[in-house]
Short mmCIF file of C-alpha atoms and ligand atoms in Angstrom, two decimals:
data_model
loop_
_atom_site.label_atom_id
_atom_site.label_comp_id
_atom_site.label_asym_id
_atom_site.label_seq_id
_atom_site.Cartn_x
_atom_site.Cartn_y
_atom_site.Cartn_z
CA MET A 156 15.83 22.77 0.49
CA PRO A 157 17.00 23.05 -3.14
CA ASP A 158 14.47 24.80 -5.49
CA ILE A 159 13.54 22.32 -8.49
CA HIS A 160 13.17 23.97 -11.86
CA LEU A 161 9.43 23.03 -12.74
CA ALA A 162 9.42 25.12 -15.87
CA GLU A 163 11.47 22.69 -17.81
CA PRO A 164 10.96 19.39 -16.64
CA LYS A 165 11.63 17.29 -19.49
CA ALA A 166 15.34 18.86 -19.72
CA LEU A 167 16.42 17.11 -16.62
CA GLY A 168 17.66 13.52 -16.54
CA ALA A 169 16.97 13.01 -20.11
CA ASP A 170 20.48 11.18 -20.61
CA ALA A 171 19.61 8.89 -17.75
CA ALA A 172 16.31 7.97 -19.12
CA ASN A 173 17.33 7.70 -22.86
CA ASP A 174 20.32 5.48 -22.04
CA LEU A 175 18.62 2.10 -20.92
CA ALA A 176 21.50 -0.44 -22.17
CA TYR A 177 22.49 -3.22 -19.95
CA THR A 178 25.93 -2.32 -19.75
CA PRO A 179 29.13 -3.90 -17.61
CA ALA A 180 28.58 -0.54 -15.39
CA VAL A 181 24.83 -0.96 -14.90
CA ALA A 182 25.11 -4.43 -13.78
CA GLU A 183 28.20 -3.71 -11.38
CA ALA A 184 25.74 -0.78 -10.07
CA THR A 185 22.74 -2.97 -9.45
CA ARG A 186 24.56 -6.19 -8.50
CA HIS A 187 23.93 -5.69 -4.61
CA ILE A 188 20.10 -5.23 -5.69
CA TYR A 189 19.94 -8.23 -7.53
CA ALA A 190 21.24 -9.90 -4.75
CA LYS A 191 18.16 -9.24 -2.68
CA VAL A 192 15.67 -10.05 -5.53
CA ARG A 193 17.45 -13.61 -7.18
CA HIS A 194 15.02 -15.70 -5.31
CA VAL A 195 11.79 -14.01 -7.36
CA ILE A 196 13.28 -12.63 -10.39
CA PRO A 197 15.14 -14.93 -12.74
CA GLU A 198 18.56 -13.85 -14.01
CA ILE A 199 17.56 -13.83 -17.66
CA GLU A 200 14.92 -10.81 -16.92
CA TRP A 201 17.62 -8.92 -14.98
CA PRO A 202 19.09 -6.99 -17.81
CA PHE A 203 15.48 -5.90 -18.50
CA HIS A 204 15.09 -4.38 -15.17
CA ALA A 205 18.67 -3.11 -14.29
CA PRO A 206 18.90 -0.40 -16.58
CA LEU A 207 15.55 1.15 -15.55
CA ILE A 208 16.39 0.94 -11.94
CA HIS A 209 19.72 2.32 -12.55
CA ALA A 210 18.24 5.41 -14.60
CA ILE A 211 15.54 5.91 -11.81
CA ASN A 212 17.79 6.09 -8.92
CA ARG A 213 20.10 8.37 -10.82
CA LEU A 214 17.22 10.66 -11.94
CA LYS A 215 15.86 10.47 -8.22
CA ARG A 216 19.07 12.07 -6.90
CA GLU A 217 18.74 15.12 -9.57
CA ARG A 218 15.13 15.81 -8.97
CA ASN A 219 15.54 15.39 -4.98
CA ALA A 220 12.75 12.91 -5.33
CA VAL A 221 11.83 10.00 -2.93
CA ILE A 222 9.92 6.92 -3.93
CA LEU A 223 7.29 5.66 -1.36
CA ALA A 224 6.18 2.07 -2.04
CA HIS A 225 3.40 0.03 -0.90
CA ASN A 226 3.97 -3.87 0.17
CA TYR A 227 1.98 -4.82 -2.75
CA GLN A 228 4.57 -3.45 -5.27
CA THR A 229 6.50 -5.92 -7.46
CA PRO A 230 10.01 -6.78 -6.31
CA GLU A 231 12.02 -4.62 -8.67
CA ILE A 232 10.43 -1.61 -7.50
CA PHE A 233 10.07 -2.62 -3.83
CA HIS A 234 13.61 -3.61 -3.57
CA GLY A 235 15.01 -1.73 -6.57
CA VAL A 236 13.98 1.84 -6.30
CA ALA A 237 11.97 2.40 -3.44
CA ASP A 238 13.47 4.88 -0.41
CA ILE A 239 10.29 4.12 1.82
CA VAL A 240 8.11 1.04 1.87
CA GLY A 241 5.26 -0.38 4.14
CA ASP A 242 1.59 -0.64 4.78
CA SER A 243 -0.77 2.49 4.25
CA LEU A 244 -0.12 3.46 7.98
CA ALA A 245 3.68 3.65 7.64
CA LEU A 246 3.54 5.54 4.05
CA ALA A 247 1.17 8.04 5.65
CA ARG A 248 3.44 8.64 8.77
CA ARG A 249 6.46 8.53 6.67
CA ALA A 250 5.26 11.03 4.20
CA MET A 251 4.75 13.76 6.76
CA ASP A 252 8.40 13.81 7.17
CA VAL A 253 9.93 13.59 4.00
CA ASP A 254 12.60 15.55 3.33
CA ALA A 255 12.60 16.03 -0.64
CA ASP A 256 10.75 18.08 -3.25
CA VAL A 257 9.29 15.36 -5.01
CA ILE A 258 7.10 12.44 -3.64
CA VAL A 259 6.67 9.43 -6.05
CA LEU A 260 3.88 7.26 -4.72
CA ALA A 261 4.34 3.73 -6.24
CA GLY A 262 1.17 2.41 -4.95
CA VAL A 263 -2.54 3.62 -5.76
CA HIS A 264 -4.26 6.91 -5.98
CA PHE A 265 -5.53 7.16 -2.48
CA MET A 266 -2.05 6.53 -1.02
CA ALA A 267 -0.76 9.50 -3.43
CA GLU A 268 -3.81 11.67 -2.30
CA THR A 269 -2.95 10.94 1.25
CA ALA A 270 0.88 12.18 0.75
CA LYS A 271 -0.34 15.28 -0.98
CA ILE A 272 -2.82 16.10 1.67
CA LEU A 273 0.09 15.88 4.29
CA ASN A 274 2.50 17.73 2.04
CA PRO A 275 0.66 20.35 0.29
CA SER A 276 3.52 22.42 -1.13
CA LYS A 277 5.42 19.35 -2.42
CA THR A 278 5.09 18.01 -5.83
CA VAL A 279 3.19 14.40 -5.46
CA LEU A 280 3.38 11.96 -8.59
CA ILE A 281 1.65 8.70 -9.00
CA PRO A 282 2.99 7.16 -12.08
CA ASP A 283 -0.36 5.74 -13.57
CA ALA A 284 -3.39 8.19 -12.39
CA GLY A 285 -5.71 5.18 -13.15
CA ALA A 286 -4.36 3.16 -10.24
CA GLY A 287 -7.50 3.24 -8.09
CA CYS A 288 -9.00 0.97 -5.61
CA SER A 289 -12.39 -0.95 -5.42
CA LEU A 290 -12.82 0.36 -1.98
CA ALA A 291 -12.35 3.74 -2.63
CA GLU A 292 -14.70 3.73 -5.73
CA SER A 293 -17.36 2.16 -3.22
CA ILE A 294 -18.39 5.25 -1.43
CA THR A 295 -18.71 9.08 -2.28
CA ALA A 296 -18.74 12.18 -0.10
CA ALA A 297 -22.72 12.52 -0.70
CA ASP A 298 -22.96 8.81 0.63
CA VAL A 299 -21.11 9.83 3.86
CA ARG A 300 -23.36 12.82 4.19
CA LEU A 301 -26.49 10.82 3.95
CA LEU A 302 -25.00 8.26 6.42
CA LYS A 303 -24.34 10.85 8.91
CA GLN A 304 -27.86 12.00 8.70
CA ALA A 305 -29.22 8.87 9.18
CA HIS A 306 -26.85 8.26 12.30
CA PRO A 307 -26.59 11.91 14.04
CA GLY A 308 -23.90 11.89 16.48
CA VAL A 309 -22.14 8.52 15.66
CA PRO A 310 -18.37 9.30 14.85
CA VAL A 311 -17.45 8.45 11.13
CA ALA A 312 -14.19 6.31 11.14
CA THR A 313 -13.21 5.97 7.33
CA TYR A 314 -10.77 3.77 5.97
CA VAL A 315 -7.88 5.52 4.32
CA ASN A 316 -8.46 3.57 1.08
CA THR A 317 -11.02 6.38 0.02
CA SER A 318 -10.85 9.68 -1.71
CA ALA A 319 -9.77 12.79 -0.19
CA ALA A 320 -13.54 14.01 -0.68
CA VAL A 321 -14.80 11.24 1.61
CA LYS A 322 -11.92 11.62 4.18
CA ALA A 323 -12.81 15.41 4.47
CA GLU A 324 -16.63 14.30 5.58
CA SER A 325 -14.91 12.13 8.17
CA ASP A 326 -14.26 12.56 11.94
CA VAL A 327 -10.95 10.20 11.65
CA CYS A 328 -9.31 7.62 9.13
CA ILE A 329 -7.99 4.54 10.06
CA THR A 330 -5.98 1.89 8.66
CA SER A 331 -6.08 -2.08 8.86
CA GLY A 332 -2.98 -1.51 11.21
CA ASN A 333 -4.89 0.73 13.58
CA ALA A 334 -8.38 0.21 13.32
CA VAL A 335 -9.33 -1.29 16.49
CA GLU A 336 -6.87 1.15 18.40
CA VAL A 337 -8.37 4.25 16.91
CA ILE A 338 -12.02 2.97 17.21
CA ASN A 339 -11.66 2.22 20.56
CA ALA A 340 -10.25 5.72 21.50
CA LEU A 341 -13.64 7.46 19.92
CA PRO A 342 -16.14 8.94 22.11
CA GLY A 343 -19.56 6.97 22.26
CA ASP A 344 -20.55 3.28 22.05
CA SER A 345 -21.05 3.08 18.33
CA VAL A 346 -19.10 3.96 15.23
CA LEU A 347 -19.80 3.95 11.56
CA CYS A 348 -16.70 2.14 10.11
CA ILE A 349 -16.67 2.49 6.54
CA PRO A 350 -16.49 1.62 3.75
CA ASP A 351 -15.02 -1.89 4.12
CA GLU A 352 -17.66 -4.07 5.35
CA TYR A 353 -15.54 -6.96 5.98
CA LEU A 354 -12.91 -4.79 7.94
CA ALA A 355 -15.84 -3.09 9.94
CA LYS A 356 -16.98 -6.89 10.65
CA TRP A 357 -13.69 -7.96 11.80
CA VAL A 358 -13.18 -4.76 13.89
CA ALA A 359 -16.71 -5.64 15.50
CA THR A 360 -15.06 -8.96 17.08
CA GLN A 361 -12.32 -7.13 18.60
CA THR A 362 -14.25 -4.12 20.33
CA THR A 363 -17.25 -3.71 22.46
CA LYS A 364 -18.44 -0.67 20.29
CA ARG A 365 -21.48 -1.53 17.88
CA VAL A 366 -20.04 -1.26 14.50
CA LEU A 367 -21.98 -0.01 11.63
CA THR A 368 -20.84 -0.22 7.95
CA TRP A 369 -21.16 0.18 4.42
CA LYS A 370 -21.05 -2.46 1.31
CA GLY A 371 -17.50 -1.74 0.08
CA HIS A 372 -15.28 -4.83 -0.84
CA CYS A 373 -11.69 -5.17 -1.98
CA GLU A 374 -11.96 -6.81 -5.25
CA VAL A 375 -8.59 -8.93 -4.29
CA HIS A 376 -9.33 -9.98 -0.95
CA GLU A 377 -13.16 -10.52 -1.31
CA ARG A 378 -12.22 -13.59 -3.69
CA PHE A 379 -10.51 -15.69 -0.98
CA THR A 380 -12.75 -18.54 0.72
CA GLY A 381 -12.96 -20.21 4.03
CA ALA A 382 -13.19 -23.78 2.20
CA GLN A 383 -9.67 -22.69 0.19
CA LEU A 384 -8.13 -22.30 3.59
CA LYS A 385 -9.22 -25.23 4.83
CA ALA A 386 -8.06 -27.21 1.64
CA TYR A 387 -4.63 -25.67 2.38
CA ARG A 388 -4.53 -26.94 5.95
CA ASP A 389 -5.64 -30.54 5.03
CA GLN A 390 -3.17 -30.44 2.30
CA PHE A 391 -0.30 -29.66 4.68
CA ARG A 392 -2.24 -31.93 7.63
CA GLY A 393 -2.12 -28.59 9.49
CA ASP A 394 1.49 -27.72 9.41
CA ILE A 395 0.73 -24.10 8.13
CA SER A 396 0.61 -21.08 9.63
CA ILE A 397 -2.43 -18.94 7.83
CA ILE A 398 -2.21 -15.29 7.88
CA ALA A 399 -4.92 -13.05 6.33
CA HIS A 400 -5.50 -9.39 5.71
CA PRO A 401 -8.71 -7.99 7.51
CA GLU A 402 -10.15 -7.06 4.00
CA CYS A 403 -11.07 -10.75 3.83
CA PRO A 404 -14.65 -11.98 4.19
CA PRO A 405 -15.52 -13.33 7.61
CA ASP A 406 -15.14 -17.04 6.89
CA VAL A 407 -11.82 -16.52 5.81
CA LEU A 408 -10.79 -14.67 8.76
CA ALA A 409 -12.20 -17.27 11.33
CA GLU A 410 -9.96 -19.85 9.72
CA ALA A 411 -6.72 -17.83 9.81
CA ASP A 412 -4.42 -18.09 12.66
CA PHE A 413 -3.46 -14.29 12.48
CA VAL A 414 -5.04 -11.33 10.98
CA GLY A 415 -3.54 -8.05 10.50
CA SER A 416 -2.27 -5.32 7.81
CA THR A 417 0.53 -6.05 5.43
CA ALA A 418 2.99 -4.57 8.00
CA LYS A 419 1.59 -6.78 10.73
CA MET A 420 1.94 -9.66 8.37
CA GLN A 421 5.59 -8.79 7.64
CA ASP A 422 6.29 -8.67 11.31
CA PHE A 423 4.69 -12.10 12.28
CA VAL A 424 6.87 -13.68 9.42
CA GLU A 425 9.96 -12.07 10.48
CA GLY A 426 9.29 -12.60 14.21
CA ARG A 427 8.13 -15.88 14.42
CA GLN A 428 9.92 -17.41 11.29
CA PRO A 429 7.16 -20.06 10.67
CA LYS A 430 8.46 -23.03 8.87
CA ARG A 431 5.52 -22.78 6.22
CA VAL A 432 3.07 -19.64 5.67
CA LEU A 433 0.24 -19.13 3.67
CA LEU A 434 -0.31 -15.50 2.96
CA ILE A 435 -3.70 -14.49 2.30
CA THR A 436 -3.20 -11.19 0.68
CA GLU A 437 -1.69 -9.68 -2.88
CA CYS A 438 0.45 -11.86 -4.56
CA SER A 439 3.64 -9.48 -4.27
CA MET A 440 3.46 -9.34 -0.55
CA ALA A 441 5.26 -12.93 -0.23
CA ASP A 442 7.75 -12.12 -3.31
CA ASN A 443 8.86 -9.16 -1.18
CA LEU A 444 9.19 -11.22 2.18
CA VAL A 445 11.15 -14.08 0.62
CA ALA A 446 14.47 -12.10 0.46
CA ALA A 447 14.53 -11.38 4.09
CA ASN A 448 13.45 -14.71 5.29
CA PRO A 449 14.76 -17.44 2.90
CA ALA A 450 14.10 -20.11 5.86
CA VAL A 451 10.17 -19.53 5.70
CA GLU A 452 8.48 -21.49 2.96
CA PHE A 453 5.61 -19.34 1.49
CA VAL A 454 2.40 -20.85 0.12
CA ARG A 455 0.31 -18.36 -2.01
CA PRO A 456 -2.79 -18.59 -3.76
CA CYS A 457 -2.20 -15.70 -6.36
CA ASN A 458 -4.52 -12.75 -6.19
CA LEU A 459 -3.11 -9.75 -8.11
CA CYS A 460 -4.41 -6.13 -7.48
CA PRO A 461 -4.76 -4.78 -11.12
CA HIS A 462 -4.41 -1.37 -9.71
CA MET A 463 -1.39 -1.79 -7.79
CA LYS A 464 0.31 -3.61 -10.92
CA ARG A 465 -0.43 -0.50 -13.31
CA ILE A 466 2.88 1.05 -11.76
CA SER A 467 5.95 -0.08 -13.41
CA LEU A 468 9.61 0.81 -13.62
CA SER A 469 8.99 2.30 -17.02
CA ASN A 470 6.12 4.62 -15.72
CA ILE A 471 8.20 5.49 -12.77
CA LEU A 472 11.21 6.56 -14.91
CA GLU A 473 8.49 8.38 -17.22
CA SER A 474 7.06 10.37 -14.10
CA LEU A 475 10.11 11.25 -12.79
CA ARG A 476 11.16 12.73 -16.34
CA THR A 477 7.90 14.46 -16.88
CA LEU A 478 7.08 15.34 -13.33
CA GLU A 479 3.59 14.06 -14.22
CA PRO A 480 0.83 13.06 -13.74
CA ARG A 481 0.63 15.06 -10.45
CA VAL A 482 -1.82 14.68 -7.74
CA GLU A 483 -3.70 17.83 -6.75
CA VAL A 484 -6.43 17.95 -3.92
CA ALA A 485 -8.32 21.49 -3.78
CA PRO A 486 -7.18 23.29 -0.60
CA ASP A 487 -10.55 22.94 1.30
CA ILE A 488 -10.90 19.24 0.96
CA ALA A 489 -7.40 18.72 1.85
CA ALA A 490 -7.59 20.80 4.98
CA ARG A 491 -10.41 19.00 6.13
CA ALA A 492 -9.23 15.44 4.97
CA ARG A 493 -5.89 16.24 6.82
CA ARG A 494 -7.77 16.60 10.04
CA ALA A 495 -9.16 13.17 9.77
CA VAL A 496 -5.72 11.76 8.69
CA GLU A 497 -3.78 13.46 11.63
CA ARG A 498 -6.27 12.66 14.26
CA MET A 499 -5.84 9.28 13.14
CA LEU A 500 -2.16 9.36 13.45
CA GLU A 501 -2.54 11.06 17.02
CA LEU A 502 -4.79 8.37 18.30
CA SER A 503 -2.59 5.39 16.97
CA ARG A 504 0.76 6.65 18.29
P1 13P B 211 -2.53 -2.28 4.18
O1 13P B 211 -2.64 -0.91 5.04
O2 13P B 211 -2.68 -3.45 4.98
O3 13P B 211 -0.89 -2.21 3.76
O4 13P B 211 -3.35 -2.28 3.23
C1 13P B 211 -3.62 -1.62 2.09
C2 13P B 211 -4.36 -2.30 1.01
O5 13P B 211 -4.68 -1.54 0.06
C3 13P B 211 -4.83 -3.60 1.25
O6 13P B 211 -5.41 -4.01 0.28
FE1 SF4 B 212 -7.58 -1.66 -3.22
FE2 SF4 B 212 -7.73 -4.18 -2.77
FE3 SF4 B 212 -6.30 -3.10 -4.35
FE4 SF4 B 212 -5.52 -2.80 -1.77
S1 SF4 B 212 -5.58 -4.78 -2.78
S2 SF4 B 212 -5.54 -1.27 -3.22
S3 SF4 B 212 -7.77 -2.50 -1.14
S4 SF4 B 212 -8.61 -3.02 -4.51
#
């Protein structure tokens, strides 16, 4: 694997990063990318995105870097510069066998921390260190220690949307894509499923175990209501498939035809090709699905995740140029958190 020269990061890629004109050469080099996003990015906007995309893709090669992007990233990132895309589970899995010196996480901080935990020797970058998550902020490692004292012997299954310090206190991690499978594989008839109250309540409907939880919520998904979903069903006289993320409140999930992680939502749309679909999740998800599913009509109330939206082509380019901001996790916390993440990957294989 080639060495990267961290001592002089700014020297690398300066030409690519400074030259951001929309030239005929840039137009030609990015034509195939525009073909994928033309339904969601107006032609008049492409001259702003294309030079950045072109510069990032050149600099990625110079840096021997890969970009991992979550399904909630905007289409110019998702289709333009990402090497690996997916839900939190896919990003964690794929982060394990990344063959590169640098990982750029186009997503939120806990995702970058997970990539770092699994790749301690690699440089892991998050283009905006302030890209947090209301669920990750809802619980601390001290809270988990208190919960364990209050419920001795009950396994702690912690959503990946948490800090490394919280993961380090946990027996196993879960994602929305594998929560039921992992929890069913744990010993005993009770589980602490933290910190997302609504995910835990949904898991409780899918398992015979007693599920104890915490009061964390996703600030994006908690805003949907069952009444809103009913109104859409009435508007389209029932001719609509409603698919919702398990971070939504129970009255929303009760109204949905299908509940699943962002990757499972994608599988549902790609596999079943519903005539019309209502995606009850973050707004960019539908934008990213439009390209591969032109026959599906997407209806979407638009709730944006302000944290995911802190990542842009400009700060990805800057991050690749400067190799900052880096994500670091203290080695003792990383080792304990890694055990919880690896156990999840083993139990959900
Ligand atoms: P997924 O794992 O389903 O992609 O969800 C991550 C997330 O942050 C949802 O809000
Ligand atoms: Fe966190 Fe919700 Fe944003 Fe996902 S959508 S990163 S759970 S705040």
